Amino acid sequence: MVSWLVFAVDFFVHERLLVNFMGTRVGKFDLTIVVLTAPWFLVAGAHAGGFVVILRLARLSRLLIATKGVRRLFARLGRVAIVAASVLFVGGTMAYFAEHPTNPEFATFGDAIWWATVTLTTVGYGDIVPITTAGRVDATAIMFMGVALLGLLAGSLANFFGLQSGEPTPQQPATTDDAVLAELAQLRAEVKVLTDLRVQLAALTRHLTDGTGGGDTSRAPSGDA
């Protein structure tokens, strides 16, 4: 019931604010979902069937599709995860082949992956340390990649929560509203000034008209005399 009310309010708000919203596919889809998934069980004699259940699932899919920000966030996190997994596998494999023959700490491939994970996350427990030149070069590359991936992760989260300067923040709409209100107040003041000028011009016109008419009346008797 509550979810249906949320969808109904969302539909009516979009219908009022967006031009030709009902002419779009999204508008027609939303209207269908709102009408057919209404709580008809509250009406006497109405029964909910499997078709209504399917429509409720469609409403859920509409909610998931609407959350574009969440989908963008998961897409970015997915790319970061793929890069991180690739770095772990490649870096761990290189470390294993470089360190295993001479370093007993890299006894198994799992030890190399553990070391790569600790190095990539910049934790650095120090329980496993490379001793060969190739292993240390590999460690340096993994550490730099870890710093870069953490930066990408932080940027994705900041972008999602609207903390980047390029994204709209909650304060920006308020600032925009204040600017609009200030401009409206200025327009009202200008309209008031124009109205006052119009009144003054009308009064001046009447005064000049009355003065001209009075002069003609005073001169007419003297001419007859």
Tab-separated table of C-alpha atoms in Angstrom:
chain	number	residue	atom	x	y	z
A	1	MET	CA	0.000	0.000	0.000
A	2	VAL	CA	2.758	2.448	0.965
A	3	SER	CA	4.843	1.555	-2.091
A	4	TRP	CA	1.812	2.088	-4.341
A	5	LEU	CA	1.252	5.529	-2.823
A	6	VAL	CA	4.887	6.401	-3.509
A	7	PHE	CA	4.526	5.361	-7.148
A	8	ALA	CA	1.224	7.214	-7.475
A	9	VAL	CA	2.684	10.440	-6.082
A	10	ASP	CA	5.744	10.048	-8.306
A	11	PHE	CA	3.513	9.590	-11.355
A	12	PHE	CA	1.323	12.631	-10.653
A	13	VAL	CA	4.349	14.824	-9.926
A	14	HIS	CA	5.973	13.832	-13.227
A	15	GLU	CA	2.675	14.348	-15.049
A	16	ARG	CA	2.336	17.873	-13.667
A	17	LEU	CA	5.937	18.971	-14.123
A	18	LEU	CA	7.001	17.292	-17.372
A	19	VAL	CA	5.597	18.400	-20.708
A	20	ASN	CA	3.840	15.611	-22.638
A	21	PHE	CA	4.796	13.050	-20.001
A	22	MET	CA	1.838	10.848	-20.917
A	23	GLY	CA	3.017	10.800	-24.514
A	24	THR	CA	6.231	9.021	-23.573
A	25	ARG	CA	6.714	5.313	-23.056
A	26	VAL	CA	7.754	5.853	-19.456
A	27	GLY	CA	4.587	7.833	-18.754
A	28	LYS	CA	2.331	5.163	-20.238
A	29	PHE	CA	4.210	2.430	-18.404
A	30	ASP	CA	3.955	4.292	-15.091
A	31	LEU	CA	0.230	4.889	-15.580
A	32	THR	CA	-0.332	1.195	-16.298
A	33	ILE	CA	1.605	0.139	-13.224
A	34	VAL	CA	-0.165	2.651	-10.963
A	35	VAL	CA	-3.642	1.654	-12.163
A	36	LEU	CA	-3.230	-2.104	-12.315
A	37	THR	CA	-1.257	-2.478	-9.080
A	38	ALA	CA	-3.610	-0.340	-7.025
A	39	PRO	CA	-4.785	-1.925	-3.750
A	40	TRP	CA	-7.981	-3.289	-5.262
A	41	PHE	CA	-8.275	-5.762	-2.400
A	42	LEU	CA	-9.661	-2.886	-0.347
A	43	VAL	CA	-12.670	-2.797	-2.675
A	44	ALA	CA	-15.428	-5.268	-1.831
A	45	GLY	CA	-15.611	-8.142	-4.303
A	46	ALA	CA	-12.167	-7.517	-5.800
A	47	HIS	CA	-9.621	-10.323	-5.670
A	48	ALA	CA	-5.913	-10.205	-6.446
A	49	GLY	CA	-4.550	-12.836	-8.778
A	50	GLY	CA	-1.286	-13.929	-10.291
A	51	PHE	CA	-1.486	-11.189	-12.906
A	52	VAL	CA	-1.375	-8.554	-10.185
A	53	VAL	CA	1.669	-10.252	-8.688
A	54	ILE	CA	3.414	-10.018	-12.058
A	55	LEU	CA	2.527	-6.339	-12.266
A	56	ARG	CA	3.944	-5.757	-8.817
A	57	LEU	CA	7.182	-7.329	-10.002
A	58	ALA	CA	7.069	-4.963	-12.977
A	59	ARG	CA	6.666	-2.071	-10.561
A	60	LEU	CA	9.741	-3.267	-8.696
A	61	SER	CA	11.686	-3.424	-11.952
A	62	ARG	CA	10.549	0.136	-12.732
A	63	LEU	CA	11.944	1.238	-9.378
A	64	LEU	CA	15.262	-0.424	-10.094
A	65	ILE	CA	15.453	1.091	-13.565
A	66	ALA	CA	14.645	4.548	-12.193
A	67	THR	CA	17.644	4.536	-9.893
A	68	LYS	CA	20.140	5.621	-12.513
A	69	GLY	CA	22.585	6.866	-9.923
A	70	VAL	CA	22.742	3.474	-8.242
A	71	ARG	CA	23.247	1.730	-11.574
A	72	ARG	CA	26.078	4.100	-12.486
A	73	LEU	CA	27.670	3.515	-9.094
A	74	PHE	CA	27.536	-0.264	-9.458
A	75	ALA	CA	28.918	-0.003	-12.987
A	76	ARG	CA	31.899	2.003	-11.770
A	77	LEU	CA	32.448	-0.264	-8.785
A	78	GLY	CA	32.301	-3.237	-11.128
A	79	ARG	CA	35.034	-1.773	-13.306
A	80	VAL	CA	37.162	-1.041	-10.246
A	81	ALA	CA	36.650	-4.608	-9.013
A	82	ILE	CA	37.664	-6.049	-12.395
A	83	VAL	CA	40.842	-3.972	-12.480
A	84	ALA	CA	41.643	-4.890	-8.870
A	85	ALA	CA	41.150	-8.605	-9.541
A	86	SER	CA	43.371	-8.377	-12.619
A	87	VAL	CA	46.110	-6.609	-10.663
A	88	LEU	CA	45.891	-9.197	-7.890
A	89	PHE	CA	46.171	-12.124	-10.276
A	90	VAL	CA	48.935	-10.690	-12.464
A	91	GLY	CA	50.906	-9.207	-9.568
A	92	GLY	CA	50.552	-12.337	-7.444
A	93	THR	CA	51.616	-14.574	-10.322
A	94	MET	CA	54.682	-12.455	-11.078
A	95	ALA	CA	55.627	-12.363	-7.397
A	96	TYR	CA	55.235	-16.124	-7.074
A	97	PHE	CA	57.527	-16.916	-10.007
A	98	ALA	CA	60.047	-14.262	-8.890
A	99	GLU	CA	60.148	-15.151	-5.181
A	100	HIS	CA	59.228	-18.831	-4.903
A	101	PRO	CA	62.647	-20.254	-5.867
A	102	THR	CA	64.545	-18.201	-3.247
A	103	ASN	CA	62.012	-16.889	-0.723
A	104	PRO	CA	60.346	-19.459	1.577
A	105	GLU	CA	57.617	-16.949	2.462
A	106	PHE	CA	56.178	-17.439	-1.046
A	107	ALA	CA	55.760	-21.168	-0.575
A	108	THR	CA	52.424	-21.414	-2.396
A	109	PHE	CA	50.508	-19.428	-4.975
A	110	GLY	CA	47.991	-18.580	-2.256
A	111	ASP	CA	50.753	-16.887	-0.266
A	112	ALA	CA	51.554	-14.751	-3.307
A	113	ILE	CA	47.895	-13.773	-3.753
A	114	TRP	CA	47.651	-12.903	-0.045
A	115	TRP	CA	50.747	-10.733	-0.312
A	116	ALA	CA	49.355	-9.033	-3.448
A	117	THR	CA	46.052	-8.338	-1.666
A	118	VAL	CA	47.798	-6.804	1.343
A	119	THR	CA	50.013	-4.722	-0.934
A	120	LEU	CA	47.175	-3.571	-3.207
A	121	THR	CA	45.078	-2.370	-0.272
A	122	THR	CA	48.157	-0.504	1.074
A	123	VAL	CA	47.748	-2.272	4.420
A	124	GLY	CA	51.248	-3.736	4.448
A	125	TYR	CA	51.224	-6.280	7.278
A	126	GLY	CA	54.870	-7.132	6.619
A	127	ASP	CA	54.413	-10.856	7.230
A	128	ILE	CA	55.541	-11.587	3.659
A	129	VAL	CA	58.283	-9.454	2.106
A	130	PRO	CA	59.837	-9.836	-1.368
A	131	ILE	CA	63.611	-10.061	-1.480
A	132	THR	CA	64.341	-10.197	-5.201
A	133	THR	CA	64.598	-7.179	-7.474
A	134	ALA	CA	61.773	-8.403	-9.679
A	135	GLY	CA	59.580	-8.986	-6.636
A	136	ARG	CA	60.200	-5.494	-5.297
A	137	VAL	CA	59.481	-3.905	-8.666
A	138	ASP	CA	56.259	-5.909	-8.753
A	139	ALA	CA	55.424	-4.701	-5.240
A	140	THR	CA	56.014	-1.073	-6.242
A	141	ALA	CA	53.701	-1.396	-9.231
A	142	ILE	CA	50.991	-3.025	-7.111
A	143	MET	CA	51.233	-0.273	-4.484
A	144	PHE	CA	50.814	2.480	-7.083
A	145	MET	CA	47.872	0.631	-8.597
A	146	GLY	CA	46.350	0.313	-5.127
A	147	VAL	CA	46.563	4.060	-4.537
A	148	ALA	CA	44.992	4.725	-7.952
A	149	LEU	CA	42.160	2.248	-7.363
A	150	LEU	CA	41.405	3.727	-3.946
A	151	GLY	CA	41.205	7.143	-5.603
A	152	LEU	CA	38.783	5.804	-8.217
A	153	LEU	CA	36.680	4.190	-5.507
A	154	ALA	CA	36.548	7.392	-3.466
A	155	GLY	CA	35.689	9.409	-6.574
A	156	SER	CA	32.858	7.046	-7.493
A	157	LEU	CA	31.359	7.258	-4.009
A	158	ALA	CA	31.748	11.043	-3.937
A	159	ASN	CA	30.080	11.288	-7.333
A	160	PHE	CA	27.206	9.129	-6.140
A	161	PHE	CA	26.575	11.245	-3.055
A	162	GLY	CA	26.900	14.483	-5.044
A	163	LEU	CA	30.036	15.729	-3.321
A	164	GLN	CA	31.977	16.541	-6.479
A	165	SER	CA	31.910	20.094	-7.735
A	166	GLY	CA	30.615	19.011	-11.119
A	167	GLU	CA	27.557	17.279	-9.668
A	168	PRO	CA	24.519	19.075	-8.227
A	169	THR	CA	24.620	19.179	-4.452
A	170	PRO	CA	21.709	19.704	-2.056
A	171	GLN	CA	22.894	23.269	-1.461
A	172	GLN	CA	22.866	24.255	-5.129
A	173	PRO	CA	19.069	24.038	-5.613
A	174	ALA	CA	18.615	26.224	-2.534
A	175	THR	CA	21.083	28.750	-3.948
A	176	THR	CA	19.231	28.706	-7.244
A	177	ASP	CA	15.902	29.233	-5.483
A	178	ASP	CA	17.327	32.186	-3.571
A	179	ALA	CA	18.565	33.736	-6.808
A	180	VAL	CA	15.172	33.261	-8.440
A	181	LEU	CA	13.404	34.799	-5.449
A	182	ALA	CA	15.774	37.756	-5.486
A	183	GLU	CA	15.170	38.286	-9.190
A	184	LEU	CA	11.408	38.092	-8.681
A	185	ALA	CA	11.638	40.669	-5.909
A	186	GLN	CA	13.611	42.951	-8.206
A	187	LEU	CA	11.028	42.514	-10.954
A	188	ARG	CA	8.222	43.348	-8.518
A	189	ALA	CA	10.063	46.506	-7.497
A	190	GLU	CA	10.493	47.529	-11.133
A	191	VAL	CA	6.823	46.845	-11.853
A	192	LYS	CA	5.867	48.974	-8.846
A	193	VAL	CA	8.042	51.824	-10.117
A	194	LEU	CA	6.459	51.578	-13.566
A	195	THR	CA	2.987	51.538	-12.016
A	196	ASP	CA	3.770	54.668	-10.004
A	197	LEU	CA	5.076	56.398	-13.122
A	198	ARG	CA	1.925	55.447	-14.986
A	199	VAL	CA	-0.233	56.911	-12.225
A	200	GLN	CA	1.813	60.103	-12.198
A	201	LEU	CA	1.613	60.425	-15.986
A	202	ALA	CA	-2.146	59.904	-15.884
A	203	ALA	CA	-2.497	62.571	-13.208
A	204	LEU	CA	-0.298	64.961	-15.171
A	205	THR	CA	-2.324	64.337	-18.326
A	206	ARG	CA	-5.585	65.077	-16.511
A	207	HIS	CA	-4.088	68.224	-15.027
A	208	LEU	CA	-2.953	69.478	-18.424
A	209	THR	CA	-6.306	68.604	-19.973
A	210	ASP	CA	-8.220	70.409	-17.231
A	211	GLY	CA	-5.944	73.445	-17.505
A	212	THR	CA	-6.410	73.706	-21.264
A	213	GLY	CA	-10.178	73.400	-21.005
A	214	GLY	CA	-10.318	76.054	-18.282
A	215	GLY	CA	-8.325	78.516	-20.435
A	216	ASP	CA	-10.718	78.174	-23.361
A	217	THR	CA	-13.737	78.798	-21.121
A	218	SER	CA	-12.263	81.977	-19.639
A	219	ARG	CA	-11.492	83.443	-23.055
A	220	ALA	CA	-14.893	82.813	-24.613
A	221	PRO	CA	-16.900	85.491	-22.686
A	222	SER	CA	-14.359	88.225	-23.425
A	223	GLY	CA	-14.682	87.575	-27.151
A	224	ASP	CA	-18.483	87.891	-27.072
A	225	ALA	CA	-18.262	91.138	-25.187
